[in-house]
Coordinates of C-alpha atoms in Angstrom, one line a residue:
M4 CA 80.9 101.4 107.8
L5 CA 83.4 99.8 105.4
R6 CA 81.7 98.2 102.4
S7 CA 84.5 97.7 99.9
I8 CA 88.3 97.3 100.0
L9 CA 90.7 97.7 97.1
V10 CA 94.0 95.8 97.5
A11 CA 97.0 96.0 95.2
L12 CA 98.3 92.6 94.1
D13 CA 102.1 92.5 93.9
A14 CA 104.9 90.0 94.8
T15 CA 106.8 91.7 97.6
Q16 CA 106.5 90.5 101.2
A17 CA 104.8 93.8 102.3
S18 CA 102.3 93.4 99.4
S19 CA 101.6 89.8 100.6
Q20 CA 100.9 91.1 104.1
A21 CA 98.7 93.8 102.7
Q22 CA 96.7 91.3 100.8
Q23 CA 96.2 89.0 103.8
L24 CA 95.3 92.0 106.0
A25 CA 92.7 93.2 103.5
I26 CA 91.2 89.7 103.1
D27 CA 90.9 89.3 106.9
M28 CA 89.3 92.7 107.2
A29 CA 86.8 91.9 104.4
K30 CA 85.8 88.7 106.2
R31 CA 85.6 90.4 109.7
L32 CA 83.7 93.4 108.5
D33 CA 81.6 91.5 105.9
C34 CA 82.5 93.7 102.9
Q35 CA 83.7 93.0 99.4
I36 CA 87.4 92.9 98.5
T37 CA 88.8 93.7 95.0
G38 CA 92.3 92.7 94.0
L39 CA 93.9 95.0 91.4
A40 CA 96.5 93.5 89.1
I41 CA 98.5 96.0 87.0
L42 CA 100.7 95.4 84.0
D43 CA 103.2 98.3 83.7
R44 CA 104.1 97.8 80.0
A45 CA 105.9 101.1 79.8
H46 CA 108.3 100.1 82.6
I47 CA 108.9 96.6 81.2
T48 CA 109.6 97.9 77.6
S49 CA 111.3 101.1 78.7
P50 CA 114.0 102.3 76.2
T51 CA 117.5 101.1 76.7
P52 CA 120.7 101.7 74.7
V53 CA 121.3 98.9 72.1
G54 CA 124.1 98.4 69.7
I55 CA 123.9 98.1 65.9
G56 CA 121.4 95.4 65.0
G57 CA 120.3 95.1 68.7
M58 CA 116.7 96.5 68.2
A59 CA 115.3 93.1 67.1
Y60 CA 116.9 91.4 70.1
K61 CA 115.4 94.1 72.4
Q62 CA 111.9 93.7 70.9
H63 CA 112.1 89.9 71.4
R64 CA 113.3 90.3 75.0
D65 CA 110.6 92.8 75.7
Q66 CA 107.9 90.4 74.5
V67 CA 109.4 87.6 76.6
K68 CA 109.4 89.9 79.6
L69 CA 105.8 90.9 79.0
E70 CA 104.6 87.3 78.7
E71 CA 106.5 86.5 81.9
A72 CA 104.9 89.4 83.7
K73 CA 101.4 88.4 82.5
S74 CA 101.9 84.9 83.6
F75 CA 103.1 86.1 87.0
L76 CA 100.1 88.3 87.4
H77 CA 97.8 85.4 86.7
R78 CA 99.5 83.4 89.4
L79 CA 99.0 86.3 91.9
E80 CA 95.4 86.6 90.9
K81 CA 94.8 82.9 91.4
G82 CA 96.5 83.0 94.8
F83 CA 94.3 85.9 95.8
E84 CA 91.1 84.1 94.7
Q85 CA 92.0 81.0 96.6
S86 CA 92.8 82.9 99.8
C87 CA 89.4 84.8 99.6
E88 CA 87.4 81.6 98.9
A89 CA 89.2 79.8 101.7
I90 CA 87.6 82.1 104.3
G91 CA 84.4 82.9 102.4
A92 CA 85.2 86.5 101.6
A93 CA 83.3 88.1 98.7
W94 CA 85.9 89.0 96.0
Q95 CA 86.6 90.2 92.5
V96 CA 89.7 90.8 90.4
I97 CA 90.4 93.7 88.1
E98 CA 93.2 93.5 85.5
A99 CA 94.6 96.8 84.2
E100 CA 97.5 98.0 82.0
G101 CA 99.1 101.4 82.4
V102 CA 100.8 103.7 85.0
P103 CA 100.2 102.1 88.4
H104 CA 99.5 105.1 90.6
K105 CA 97.1 106.6 88.0
L106 CA 95.2 103.4 87.7
I107 CA 95.0 102.9 91.5
E108 CA 93.8 106.5 92.0
Q109 CA 91.1 106.0 89.4
E110 CA 89.9 102.6 90.8
S111 CA 90.1 103.9 94.4
G112 CA 87.2 106.2 93.7
R113 CA 84.9 103.2 93.6
H114 CA 86.0 101.8 97.0
D115 CA 86.1 102.8 100.7
L116 CA 89.6 101.9 101.5
L117 CA 92.9 101.1 99.7
V118 CA 95.3 98.6 101.1
I119 CA 98.9 98.4 99.7
G120 CA 102.3 97.1 100.7
K121 CA 104.8 99.9 101.4
D122 CA 107.0 98.8 98.5
T123 CA 104.3 97.9 95.9
D124 CA 105.3 99.0 92.4
F125 CA 104.1 96.2 90.2
H126 CA 107.6 95.8 88.8
F127 CA 108.1 92.4 90.4
D128 CA 111.6 93.1 91.7
V129 CA 112.9 93.0 95.2
D130 CA 113.5 96.6 96.4
P131 CA 113.5 97.3 100.2
S132 CA 112.7 101.0 99.7
T133 CA 109.3 102.5 99.6
A134 CA 108.0 102.5 96.0
D135 CA 107.4 105.6 94.0
T136 CA 103.8 104.3 93.5
V137 CA 103.2 104.4 97.2
Q138 CA 104.8 107.8 97.6
R139 CA 102.4 109.3 95.0
L140 CA 99.4 107.6 96.5
L141 CA 100.2 109.1 99.9
R142 CA 100.1 112.5 98.3
D143 CA 97.2 112.1 95.9
N144 CA 94.9 109.1 96.6
P145 CA 91.2 110.1 97.0
R146 CA 90.5 107.4 99.6
P147 CA 92.0 106.4 103.0
L148 CA 95.0 104.3 102.6
L149 CA 96.5 101.4 104.7
V150 CA 100.2 101.1 104.0
C151 CA 101.6 97.7 105.2
P152 CA 105.1 96.8 106.2
E153 CA 106.5 93.3 105.9
Q154 CA 104.8 92.2 109.1
A155 CA 101.2 93.5 109.6
S156 CA 98.4 92.9 112.1
G157 CA 94.7 93.8 111.9
E158 CA 94.4 93.7 115.6
G159 CA 96.1 95.4 118.6
T160 CA 96.6 99.0 119.8
I161 CA 96.0 102.0 117.6
L162 CA 98.0 105.2 118.0
A163 CA 96.2 108.1 116.4
T164 CA 98.2 111.3 115.8
Y165 CA 96.4 114.6 116.1
D166 CA 98.0 118.0 115.6
G167 CA 95.0 120.2 115.5
S168 CA 94.9 120.4 111.7
V169 CA 91.8 119.7 109.5
R170 CA 93.7 116.9 107.8
S171 CA 94.4 115.0 111.1
S172 CA 90.8 115.5 112.2
R173 CA 89.5 114.0 109.0
A174 CA 91.8 111.0 109.4
L175 CA 90.5 110.3 112.9
H176 CA 86.9 110.7 111.7
M177 CA 87.4 108.4 108.8
L178 CA 89.0 105.8 111.0
V179 CA 85.8 105.8 113.2
L180 CA 83.4 105.9 110.3
L181 CA 84.9 102.9 108.6
G182 CA 84.8 100.9 111.8
H183 CA 88.4 99.9 111.6
A184 CA 89.0 100.8 115.3
H185 CA 86.2 98.6 116.5
G186 CA 87.2 96.6 119.6
R187 CA 90.7 98.0 119.6
P188 CA 92.3 100.3 122.2
V189 CA 92.9 103.8 120.9
H190 CA 95.5 106.2 122.1
V191 CA 95.5 109.8 120.7
L192 CA 98.9 111.5 120.7
S193 CA 99.6 115.2 120.2
V194 CA 103.0 116.8 120.3
A195 CA 103.6 120.5 120.7
A196 CA 106.2 122.9 122.0
D197 CA 104.5 123.2 125.4
R198 CA 102.8 120.4 127.3
Q199 CA 99.5 122.3 128.0
T200 CA 98.9 122.8 124.3
A201 CA 99.7 119.2 123.5
E202 CA 97.4 117.9 126.2
Q203 CA 94.5 120.2 125.0
Q204 CA 95.0 118.9 121.5
A205 CA 95.0 115.3 122.6
R206 CA 91.8 115.7 124.5
Y207 CA 89.9 117.3 121.7
P208 CA 89.0 114.1 119.7
M209 CA 87.8 112.3 122.9
E210 CA 84.2 113.2 122.4
L211 CA 84.2 112.0 118.8
F212 CA 85.4 108.6 119.9
A213 CA 83.0 108.4 122.8
K214 CA 80.0 109.2 120.5
H215 CA 80.9 106.2 118.4
G216 CA 81.3 103.9 121.4
Y217 CA 85.1 103.9 121.6
Q218 CA 87.2 104.6 124.6
A219 CA 90.3 106.6 123.7
T220 CA 93.2 107.7 125.9
P221 CA 94.8 111.1 125.3
H222 CA 98.6 111.6 125.4
G223 CA 99.9 115.1 125.2
I224 CA 103.7 115.6 125.0
G225 CA 105.4 119.0 125.2
S226 CA 108.7 118.8 123.5
H227 CA 111.0 120.5 120.9
A228 CA 112.3 117.1 119.7
D229 CA 111.3 115.7 116.3
P230 CA 107.6 114.9 116.8
A231 CA 107.7 112.0 114.4
E232 CA 110.5 110.4 116.4
I233 CA 108.3 110.8 119.5
V234 CA 105.4 109.1 117.6
L235 CA 107.6 106.1 116.7
T236 CA 108.9 105.9 120.3
E237 CA 105.3 106.0 121.7
A238 CA 104.1 103.5 119.2
E239 CA 106.8 101.1 120.3
A240 CA 106.1 101.7 124.0
L241 CA 102.4 101.1 123.5
G242 CA 102.9 98.1 121.3
A243 CA 100.9 99.8 118.6
T244 CA 100.1 97.9 115.4
L245 CA 98.5 100.9 113.6
I246 CA 99.5 104.6 113.4
V247 CA 96.8 107.0 112.1
M248 CA 97.6 110.3 110.5
G249 CA 96.5 113.0 108.1
A250 CA 98.2 113.0 104.7
S251 CA 98.5 116.7 104.2
G252 CA 99.1 119.9 106.1
H253 CA 102.0 121.9 107.3
S254 CA 102.8 120.3 110.6
A255 CA 106.2 118.7 111.5
L256 CA 104.5 115.3 111.5
H257 CA 103.4 115.8 107.9
E258 CA 106.9 116.9 106.9
F259 CA 108.4 113.9 108.6
F260 CA 106.1 111.3 107.2
L261 CA 105.4 112.7 103.7
G262 CA 108.1 115.2 103.1
S263 CA 111.7 114.9 102.3
T264 CA 112.4 112.1 104.8
S265 CA 109.3 110.0 104.0
Q266 CA 111.5 107.3 102.5
R267 CA 113.3 106.7 105.8
V268 CA 110.1 106.7 107.9
L269 CA 108.1 104.3 105.8
N270 CA 111.0 102.0 105.6
S271 CA 111.6 101.9 109.3
C272 CA 108.1 102.2 110.7
P273 CA 107.1 98.7 112.1
C274 CA 103.3 99.5 112.1
V275 CA 100.6 99.7 109.5
L276 CA 99.9 103.3 108.6
F277 CA 96.3 104.6 108.2
V278 CA 96.5 107.7 106.1
H279 CA 93.8 110.0 104.9
H280 CA 93.7 113.5 103.3

């Protein structure tokens, strides 16, 4: 069962949704939540061309920007604390300074689950694209990861993708062990070139879900179309609020979500993504 959640504190709409989702989960599952606030000094003070005599001005400007960032982080922390206390969730805040994805990877090792907005980068600017920090975490994070869009829900239908790989099997197992699927309808989707293979793959995880008291519905689709487009279409048809997938492997699903087109997918996917290596 889930005992500790790490959530990244940032200023984007997706990050705010991630924070609220994490707090609601902490309360519902009776576990501790940790808010992580990161000051990326290297980004704030990154070298920029200056004219003659401009170095002193840049140093002053960098200091001002650093103080503004620290002040902004403190406001984010305060808001997080107030939200946790309002619903009686057990919480703590960690402040850190350094490269965001490295610090998150390090801190994740002490928690069961990481929750983050899809555009979280701790740079406090408005960028609609998926942040580099999130891209790196999708590849390297040691713990399961919930990636939130601008609108997120902790309830509703779950669409779990299964392609027969070890990675996707681990993702489904971790979903069950953490209790995140408790009380929610689960649909397992497999996509393969022929329908019989897809249906066999989709039925394979049924016993796992049954042993943990979940009723899951298999969906096997035989198609040569882009499997990830099929996943998104099925998610919309089912009204899914969560898509589950493995973060590694060599399947077409992996290439779509985490390969060269991951930017487009994460930007357009309306669901929360549960990702595990």
